[in-house]
Short mmCIF file of C-alpha atoms in Angstrom, two decimals:
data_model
loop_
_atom_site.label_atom_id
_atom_site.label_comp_id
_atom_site.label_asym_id
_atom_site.label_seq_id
_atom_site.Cartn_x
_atom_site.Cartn_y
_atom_site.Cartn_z
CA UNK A 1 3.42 25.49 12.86
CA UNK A 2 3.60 26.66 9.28
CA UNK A 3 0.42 27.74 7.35
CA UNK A 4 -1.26 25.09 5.53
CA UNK A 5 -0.69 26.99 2.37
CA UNK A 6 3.46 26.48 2.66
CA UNK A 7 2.64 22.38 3.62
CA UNK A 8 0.21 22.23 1.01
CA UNK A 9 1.35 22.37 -2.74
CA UNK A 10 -1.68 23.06 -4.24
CA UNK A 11 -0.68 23.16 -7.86
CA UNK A 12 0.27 19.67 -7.75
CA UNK A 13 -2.55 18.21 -6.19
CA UNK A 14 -5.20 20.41 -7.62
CA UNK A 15 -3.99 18.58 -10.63
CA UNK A 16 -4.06 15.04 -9.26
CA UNK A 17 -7.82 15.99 -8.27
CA UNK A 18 -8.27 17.01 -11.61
CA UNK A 19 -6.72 14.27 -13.38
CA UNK A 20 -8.33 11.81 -10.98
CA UNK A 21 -11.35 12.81 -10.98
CA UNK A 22 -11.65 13.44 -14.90
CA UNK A 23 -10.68 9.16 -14.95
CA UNK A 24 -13.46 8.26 -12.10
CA UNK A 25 -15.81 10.75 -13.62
CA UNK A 26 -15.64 8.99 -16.91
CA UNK A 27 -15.27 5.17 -15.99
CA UNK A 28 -18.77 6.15 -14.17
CA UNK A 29 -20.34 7.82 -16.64
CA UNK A 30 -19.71 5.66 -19.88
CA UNK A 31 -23.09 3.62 -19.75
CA UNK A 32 -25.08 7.04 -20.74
CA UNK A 33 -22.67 7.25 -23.84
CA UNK A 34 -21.32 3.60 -24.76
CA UNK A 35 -24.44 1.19 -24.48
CA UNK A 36 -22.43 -2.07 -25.99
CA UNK A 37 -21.44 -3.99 -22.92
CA UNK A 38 -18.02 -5.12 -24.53
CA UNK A 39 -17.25 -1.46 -26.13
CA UNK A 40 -18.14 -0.18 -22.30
CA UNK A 41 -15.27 -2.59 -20.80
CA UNK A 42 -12.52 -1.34 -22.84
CA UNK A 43 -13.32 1.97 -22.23
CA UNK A 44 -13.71 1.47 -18.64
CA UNK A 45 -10.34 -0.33 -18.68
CA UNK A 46 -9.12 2.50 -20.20
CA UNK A 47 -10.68 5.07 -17.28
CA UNK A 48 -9.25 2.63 -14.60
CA UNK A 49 -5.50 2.82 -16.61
CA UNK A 50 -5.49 6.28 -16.33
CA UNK A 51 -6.49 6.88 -12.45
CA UNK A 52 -4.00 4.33 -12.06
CA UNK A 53 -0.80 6.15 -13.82
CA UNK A 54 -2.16 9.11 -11.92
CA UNK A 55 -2.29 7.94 -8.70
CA UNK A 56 1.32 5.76 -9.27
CA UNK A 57 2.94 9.46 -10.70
CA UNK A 58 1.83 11.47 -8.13
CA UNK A 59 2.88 9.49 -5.35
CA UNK A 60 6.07 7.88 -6.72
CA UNK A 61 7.57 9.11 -3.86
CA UNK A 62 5.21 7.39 -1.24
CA UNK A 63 5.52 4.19 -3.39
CA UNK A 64 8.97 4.51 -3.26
CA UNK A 65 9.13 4.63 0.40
CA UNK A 66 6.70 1.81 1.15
CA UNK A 67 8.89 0.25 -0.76
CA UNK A 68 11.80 0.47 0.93
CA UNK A 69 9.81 0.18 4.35
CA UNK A 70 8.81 -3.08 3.30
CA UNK A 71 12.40 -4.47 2.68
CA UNK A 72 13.55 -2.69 5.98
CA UNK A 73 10.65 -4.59 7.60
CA UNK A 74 12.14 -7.76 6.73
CA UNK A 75 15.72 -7.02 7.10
CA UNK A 76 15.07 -5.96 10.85
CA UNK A 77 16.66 -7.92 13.65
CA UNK A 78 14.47 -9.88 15.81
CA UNK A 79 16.02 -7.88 18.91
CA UNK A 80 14.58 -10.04 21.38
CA UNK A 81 16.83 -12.83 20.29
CA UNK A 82 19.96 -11.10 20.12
CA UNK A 83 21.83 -10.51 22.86
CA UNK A 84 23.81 -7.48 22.14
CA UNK A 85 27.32 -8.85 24.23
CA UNK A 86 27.17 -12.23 22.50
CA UNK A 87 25.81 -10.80 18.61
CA UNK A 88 28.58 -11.53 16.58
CA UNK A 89 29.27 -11.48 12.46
CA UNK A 90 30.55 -15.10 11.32
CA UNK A 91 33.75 -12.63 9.93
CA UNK A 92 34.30 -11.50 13.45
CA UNK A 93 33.99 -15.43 14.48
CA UNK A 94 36.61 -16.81 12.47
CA UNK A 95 39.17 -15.15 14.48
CA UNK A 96 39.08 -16.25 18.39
CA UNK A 97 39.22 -12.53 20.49
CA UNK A 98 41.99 -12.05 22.06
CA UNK A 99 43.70 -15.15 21.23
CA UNK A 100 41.52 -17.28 23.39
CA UNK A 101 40.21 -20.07 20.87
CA UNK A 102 37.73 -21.45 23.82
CA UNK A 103 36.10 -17.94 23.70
CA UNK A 104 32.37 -19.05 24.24
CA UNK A 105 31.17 -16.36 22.54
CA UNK A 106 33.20 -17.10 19.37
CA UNK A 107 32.53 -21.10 19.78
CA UNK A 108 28.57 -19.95 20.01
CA UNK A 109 28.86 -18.27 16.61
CA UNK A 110 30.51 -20.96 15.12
CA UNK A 111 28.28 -23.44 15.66
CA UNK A 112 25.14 -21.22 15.18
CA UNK A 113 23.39 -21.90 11.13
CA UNK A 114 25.13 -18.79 8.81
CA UNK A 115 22.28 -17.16 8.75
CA UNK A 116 21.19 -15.37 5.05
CA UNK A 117 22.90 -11.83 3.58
CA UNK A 118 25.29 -11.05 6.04
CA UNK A 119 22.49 -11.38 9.14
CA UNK A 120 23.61 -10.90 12.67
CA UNK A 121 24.01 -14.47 14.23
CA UNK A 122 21.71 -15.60 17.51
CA UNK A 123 23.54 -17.46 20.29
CA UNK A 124 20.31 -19.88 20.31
CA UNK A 125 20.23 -20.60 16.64
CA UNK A 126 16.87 -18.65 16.26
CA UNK A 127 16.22 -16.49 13.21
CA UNK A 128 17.73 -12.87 13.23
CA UNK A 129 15.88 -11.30 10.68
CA UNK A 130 11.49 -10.91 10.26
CA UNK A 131 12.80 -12.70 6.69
CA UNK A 132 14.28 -15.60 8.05
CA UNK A 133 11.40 -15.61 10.39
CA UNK A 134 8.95 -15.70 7.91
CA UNK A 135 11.02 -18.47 5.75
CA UNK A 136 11.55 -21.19 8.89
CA UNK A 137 7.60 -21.22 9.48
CA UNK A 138 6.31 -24.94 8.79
CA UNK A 139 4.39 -25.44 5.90
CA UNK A 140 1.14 -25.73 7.64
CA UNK A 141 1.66 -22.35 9.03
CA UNK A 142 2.67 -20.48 6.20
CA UNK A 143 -0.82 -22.41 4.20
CA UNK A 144 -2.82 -20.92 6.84
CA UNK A 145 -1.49 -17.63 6.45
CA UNK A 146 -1.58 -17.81 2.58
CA UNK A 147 -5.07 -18.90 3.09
CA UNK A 148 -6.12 -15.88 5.04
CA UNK A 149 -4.46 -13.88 2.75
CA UNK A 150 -6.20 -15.32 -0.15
CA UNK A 151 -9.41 -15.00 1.93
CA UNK A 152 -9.03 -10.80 2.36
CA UNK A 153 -8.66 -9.91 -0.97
CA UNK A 154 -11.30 -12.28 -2.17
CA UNK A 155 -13.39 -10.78 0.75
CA UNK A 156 -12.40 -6.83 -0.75
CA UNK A 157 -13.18 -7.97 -4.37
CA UNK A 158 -15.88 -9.45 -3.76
CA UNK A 159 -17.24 -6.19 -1.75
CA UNK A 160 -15.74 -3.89 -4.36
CA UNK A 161 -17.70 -5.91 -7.46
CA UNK A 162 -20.55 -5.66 -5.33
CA UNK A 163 -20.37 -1.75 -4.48
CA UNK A 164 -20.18 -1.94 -8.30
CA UNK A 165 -23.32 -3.53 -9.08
CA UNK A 166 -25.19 -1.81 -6.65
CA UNK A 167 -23.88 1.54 -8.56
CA UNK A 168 -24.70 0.59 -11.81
CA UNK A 169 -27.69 -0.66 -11.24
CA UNK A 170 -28.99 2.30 -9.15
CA UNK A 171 -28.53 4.79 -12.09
CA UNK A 172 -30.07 2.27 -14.40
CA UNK A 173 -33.02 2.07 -11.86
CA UNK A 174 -33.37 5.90 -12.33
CA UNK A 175 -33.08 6.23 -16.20
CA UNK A 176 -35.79 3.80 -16.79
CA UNK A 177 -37.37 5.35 -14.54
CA UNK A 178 -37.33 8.34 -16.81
CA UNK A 179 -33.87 10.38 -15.40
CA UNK A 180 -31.63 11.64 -18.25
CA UNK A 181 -28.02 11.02 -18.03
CA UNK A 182 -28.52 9.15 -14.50
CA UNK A 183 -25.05 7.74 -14.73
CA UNK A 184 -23.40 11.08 -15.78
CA UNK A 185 -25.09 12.77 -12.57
CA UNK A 186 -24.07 9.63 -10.54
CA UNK A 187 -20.03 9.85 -11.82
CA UNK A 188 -20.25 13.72 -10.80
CA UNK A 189 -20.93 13.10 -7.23
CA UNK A 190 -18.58 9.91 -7.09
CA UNK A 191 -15.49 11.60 -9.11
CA UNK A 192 -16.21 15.12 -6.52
CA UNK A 193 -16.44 12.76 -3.35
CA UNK A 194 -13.19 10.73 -4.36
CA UNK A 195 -11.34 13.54 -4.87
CA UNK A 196 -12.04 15.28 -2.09
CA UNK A 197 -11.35 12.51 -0.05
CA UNK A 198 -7.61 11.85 -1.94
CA UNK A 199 -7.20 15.80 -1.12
CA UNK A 200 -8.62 15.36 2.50
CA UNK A 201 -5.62 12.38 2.99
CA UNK A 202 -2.62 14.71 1.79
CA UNK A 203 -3.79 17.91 3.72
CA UNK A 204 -3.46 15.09 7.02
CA UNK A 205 -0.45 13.84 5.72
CA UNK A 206 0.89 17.26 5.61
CA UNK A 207 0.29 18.47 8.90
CA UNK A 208 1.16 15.11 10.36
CA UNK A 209 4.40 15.73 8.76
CA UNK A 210 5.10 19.34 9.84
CA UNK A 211 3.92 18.60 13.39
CA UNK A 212 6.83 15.86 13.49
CA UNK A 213 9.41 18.53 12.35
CA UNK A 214 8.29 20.39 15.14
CA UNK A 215 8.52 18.13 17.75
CA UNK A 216 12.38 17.43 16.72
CA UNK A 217 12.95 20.88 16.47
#
């Protein structure tokens, strides 16, 4: 396996921890400095904006892929309903093979739905893609799925506005209490432990990577 140092680029995500952490660091640390609750959301706004066009320029390239992953996801056949023999393109089925125009095969895919984008046809008439799928689920289904869907990232807002509070109103506990710059020392330990944590996930997705290129070596 190759040193860490070769899999690692530090330059690049020493400055992603610096970046990053200079945008958490701040959005935590504005009540010590902006006490107007309006003034405080823009510039917290602001804070969140820039650990955003951080995070989306340094991985551009993971985005990119997840991308793609995604519309590969739903592209891909549903293999359990294709039967390889019989799998034929509605091109392929306007000719009969070898002459024969009672080829079952052929008379299958011609009276099979044309399935979406070119999609490989199924002798029972079941979707062939995760897409098509998705898109024959009744209504009912598809409402209970939205539902749920709705449901988690209300849940993950709901926890994240929370973890929020409980934040913000710690440090504010402490510099009535007396602390100076309770917020500031807060944001320091916050912006160190998220960065660490962002560096901990690329050293892992490092080595994950180079131990793959070893095993198909």
């Amino acid at each position: 396996m190759a040193p860490i140092v070769q899999m690692f680029p530090a330059k690049r995500y020493l400055a992603e921890f610096a970046l990053g952490s200079v945008g958490t660091f701040a959005y935590y640390a504005t009540p010590d400095f902006v006490k107007t609750r309006p003034l405080r959301a823009i510039v917290k706004t602001l804070c969140t904006a820039e650990v955003g066009a951080v995070t989306a320029y340094f991985h551009a390239d993971d985005l990119a892929a997840l991308r793609t992953n995604i519309q590969t996801l739903g592209e891909a056949p549903i293999t359990d309903n294709i039967d390889d023999e019989s799998a034929v393109t509605f091109e392929d089925a306007a000719t009969p093979t070898n002459g024969d125009a009672t080829d079952s095969h052929v008379l299958d895919a011609l009276n099979t739905p044309a399935p979406p984008d070119g999609a490989p046809a199924t002798t029972d008439g079941s979707p062939a893609t995760i897409k098509d799928a998705i898109h024959n689920l009744d209504w009912r289904t598809k409402g209970i799925i939205g539902a749920t869907a709705v449901a988690i990232v209300g849940i993950n807002i709901a926890l994240m506005v929370g973890g929020e509070k409980w934040i913000y109103r710690r440090a504010e506990r402490a510099r009535l209490g007396g602390r100076r710059y309770a917020h500031t020392k807060q944001a320091v330990v916050i912006a160190g432990l998220t960065g660490l944590a962002d560096m901990a996930m690329h050293m892992y997705d490092a080595v994950s990577e180079q131990s793959n290129r070893d095993g198909r070596q």
